[in-house]
Amino acid sequence: MAAMESNPGEVPKGFSIASLRGPFTRHNGPVYRADDDDDLRSGLFVLERHCNGMGFLHGGMIAAFSDSALAWAVWWKTQRRSVTLKLTLTYLDTVKVGTWLEARPTVTAEKDDCVHLYADLIGRYGAKVARADAVFRLLRRNRV
C-alpha cells in the first residue's frame, strides 16, 4: 500500500489541487476542486493514511472531507466565510485505498445567514458511498 501514498492515480480531467487552508488539510489532503465555474465538486484520492484498521476509508475522514467540500460550496455561492452548525453523515458503503472519492454538493436553501446543503459522495463506478447533510452559518464580513 505504500505506493498508493506517493502515487494514488491520475487526477480526473477538470480537477486541480486546491489551495490548502490550514495544517489539518495539509496533513489530511491533498484535496482537489473542479476547475469549471459553478462546478462545486471536490475530490480526494483515498490514501493509506486515510483508512481505518480494516483498510477502508475512516468515517472521520469522510466527515472531514465532506465538511471541507460543503464549506467550499458555501463560499463559492455566497463569497462569505462560514462555520458548520450541523453535519450529518449517512454511510452507505466502504471505500478502498486508491479510490477517487468525489463530493457533489447542492445548495438547497439560504435563509437568515444560514445555508442548507447536502453532498453525495461518489466512489468507484459512480456508486454513492455516503451522503452529507449540513447547515452552515455565514459569518459577518468583517469577522475572521
Coordinates of C-alpha atoms in Angstrom, one line a residue:
M1 CA 0.0 0.0 0.0
A2 CA 2.9 2.4 0.4
A3 CA 3.0 3.0 -3.3
M4 CA -0.5 4.4 -3.1
E5 CA 0.7 7.1 -0.7
S6 CA 3.1 8.6 -3.3
N7 CA 1.2 7.9 -6.5
P8 CA -2.5 7.5 -5.9
G9 CA -3.5 7.7 -9.5
E10 CA -4.3 10.2 -12.2
V11 CA -6.4 13.2 -11.2
P12 CA -9.6 13.2 -13.3
K13 CA -9.7 15.8 -16.1
G14 CA -11.2 19.1 -14.9
F15 CA -9.8 19.0 -11.4
S16 CA -6.8 20.8 -9.8
I17 CA -5.2 20.6 -6.4
A18 CA -7.0 23.0 -4.0
S19 CA -5.1 25.7 -2.2
L20 CA -4.7 24.4 1.3
R21 CA -6.1 26.5 4.1
G22 CA -4.5 25.1 7.3
P23 CA -2.5 22.4 9.0
F24 CA -5.3 19.9 9.2
T25 CA -5.9 20.0 5.5
R26 CA -2.2 19.9 4.7
H27 CA -1.9 16.8 6.8
N28 CA -5.0 15.1 5.5
G29 CA -5.1 16.2 1.9
P30 CA -4.5 16.7 -0.8
V31 CA -7.9 17.8 -1.8
Y32 CA -8.9 18.7 -5.4
R33 CA -11.5 21.1 -6.7
A34 CA -13.3 21.2 -10.1
D35 CA -11.9 23.8 -12.5
D36 CA -15.1 25.0 -14.2
D37 CA -17.1 27.9 -12.9
D38 CA -20.2 26.8 -10.9
D39 CA -18.9 23.2 -10.6
L40 CA -18.8 22.7 -6.9
R41 CA -17.3 19.2 -6.9
S42 CA -14.3 18.3 -4.7
G43 CA -12.2 15.2 -4.9
L44 CA -9.8 13.1 -2.9
F45 CA -7.7 10.1 -3.6
V46 CA -8.1 7.7 -0.7
L47 CA -4.6 7.0 0.7
E48 CA -3.5 4.5 3.3
R49 CA -3.3 7.2 5.9
H50 CA -7.0 8.0 5.4
C51 CA -8.0 4.4 6.3
N52 CA -9.1 2.6 9.5
G53 CA -7.6 -0.6 10.8
M54 CA -9.7 -2.7 8.4
G55 CA -8.2 -0.9 5.3
F56 CA -11.3 1.2 4.4
L57 CA -11.7 4.9 4.4
H58 CA -12.1 6.1 8.0
G59 CA -15.6 7.5 8.8
G60 CA -13.9 10.6 10.4
M61 CA -12.0 11.2 7.2
I62 CA -15.3 11.0 5.2
A63 CA -16.7 13.6 7.6
A64 CA -13.7 15.9 7.4
F65 CA -13.7 15.7 3.6
S66 CA -17.4 16.3 3.4
D67 CA -17.2 19.3 5.7
S68 CA -14.5 20.8 3.6
A69 CA -16.3 20.2 0.4
L70 CA -19.6 21.7 1.7
A71 CA -17.7 24.7 3.2
W72 CA -16.2 25.3 -0.2
A73 CA -19.7 25.2 -1.8
V74 CA -21.0 27.7 0.7
W75 CA -18.0 30.0 0.0
W76 CA -18.5 29.7 -3.8
K77 CA -22.2 30.5 -3.6
T78 CA -22.0 33.4 -1.0
Q79 CA -18.4 34.7 -1.1
R80 CA -18.6 34.6 2.7
R81 CA -16.8 32.6 5.3
S82 CA -19.0 30.2 7.3
V83 CA -19.0 27.8 10.2
T84 CA -20.6 24.4 10.4
L85 CA -23.7 24.3 12.5
K86 CA -24.8 20.8 11.6
L87 CA -23.2 17.9 9.7
T88 CA -25.0 14.6 9.4
L89 CA -23.4 11.7 7.6
T90 CA -25.1 8.6 6.2
Y91 CA -22.6 5.9 5.4
L92 CA -23.7 3.6 2.5
D93 CA -20.6 1.6 1.6
T94 CA -16.9 1.1 2.3
V95 CA -14.3 2.9 0.2
K96 CA -10.9 1.2 -0.6
V97 CA -7.4 2.7 -0.8
G98 CA -6.7 4.2 -4.3
T99 CA -10.3 5.2 -4.9
W100 CA -11.1 8.6 -6.3
L101 CA -13.8 10.0 -4.0
E102 CA -15.9 12.9 -5.2
A103 CA -18.2 15.2 -3.2
R104 CA -21.0 16.7 -5.3
P105 CA -22.6 19.5 -3.2
T106 CA -26.0 21.0 -3.8
V107 CA -27.2 24.2 -2.0
T108 CA -30.9 23.8 -1.2
A109 CA -31.7 27.0 0.8
E110 CA -30.2 30.3 2.1
K111 CA -32.1 32.0 4.9
D112 CA -31.2 34.2 7.9
D113 CA -27.4 33.8 7.3
C114 CA -27.8 30.1 7.2
V115 CA -27.1 27.9 4.1
H116 CA -28.6 24.4 3.9
L117 CA -27.0 21.9 1.6
Y118 CA -26.0 18.3 1.0
A119 CA -23.4 16.4 -0.9
D120 CA -23.5 13.0 -2.4
L121 CA -20.1 11.2 -2.1
I122 CA -19.4 9.1 -5.1
G123 CA -16.8 6.4 -5.3
R124 CA -15.8 3.7 -7.8
Y125 CA -18.0 3.1 -10.8
G126 CA -20.3 6.1 -9.8
A127 CA -21.6 4.4 -6.7
K128 CA -22.9 6.6 -3.9
V129 CA -20.9 5.7 -0.8
A130 CA -22.2 8.4 1.6
R131 CA -24.4 11.4 1.9
A132 CA -23.7 14.5 4.0
D133 CA -26.4 16.9 5.0
A134 CA -25.4 20.2 6.6
V135 CA -26.3 23.7 7.7
F136 CA -23.6 26.4 7.7
R137 CA -23.9 29.8 9.4
L138 CA -22.5 32.7 7.4
L139 CA -20.1 34.9 9.3
R140 CA -20.2 38.7 9.2
R141 CA -18.0 40.0 6.5
N142 CA -15.6 41.6 8.9
R143 CA -15.2 38.6 11.2
V144 CA -12.3 36.2 10.7

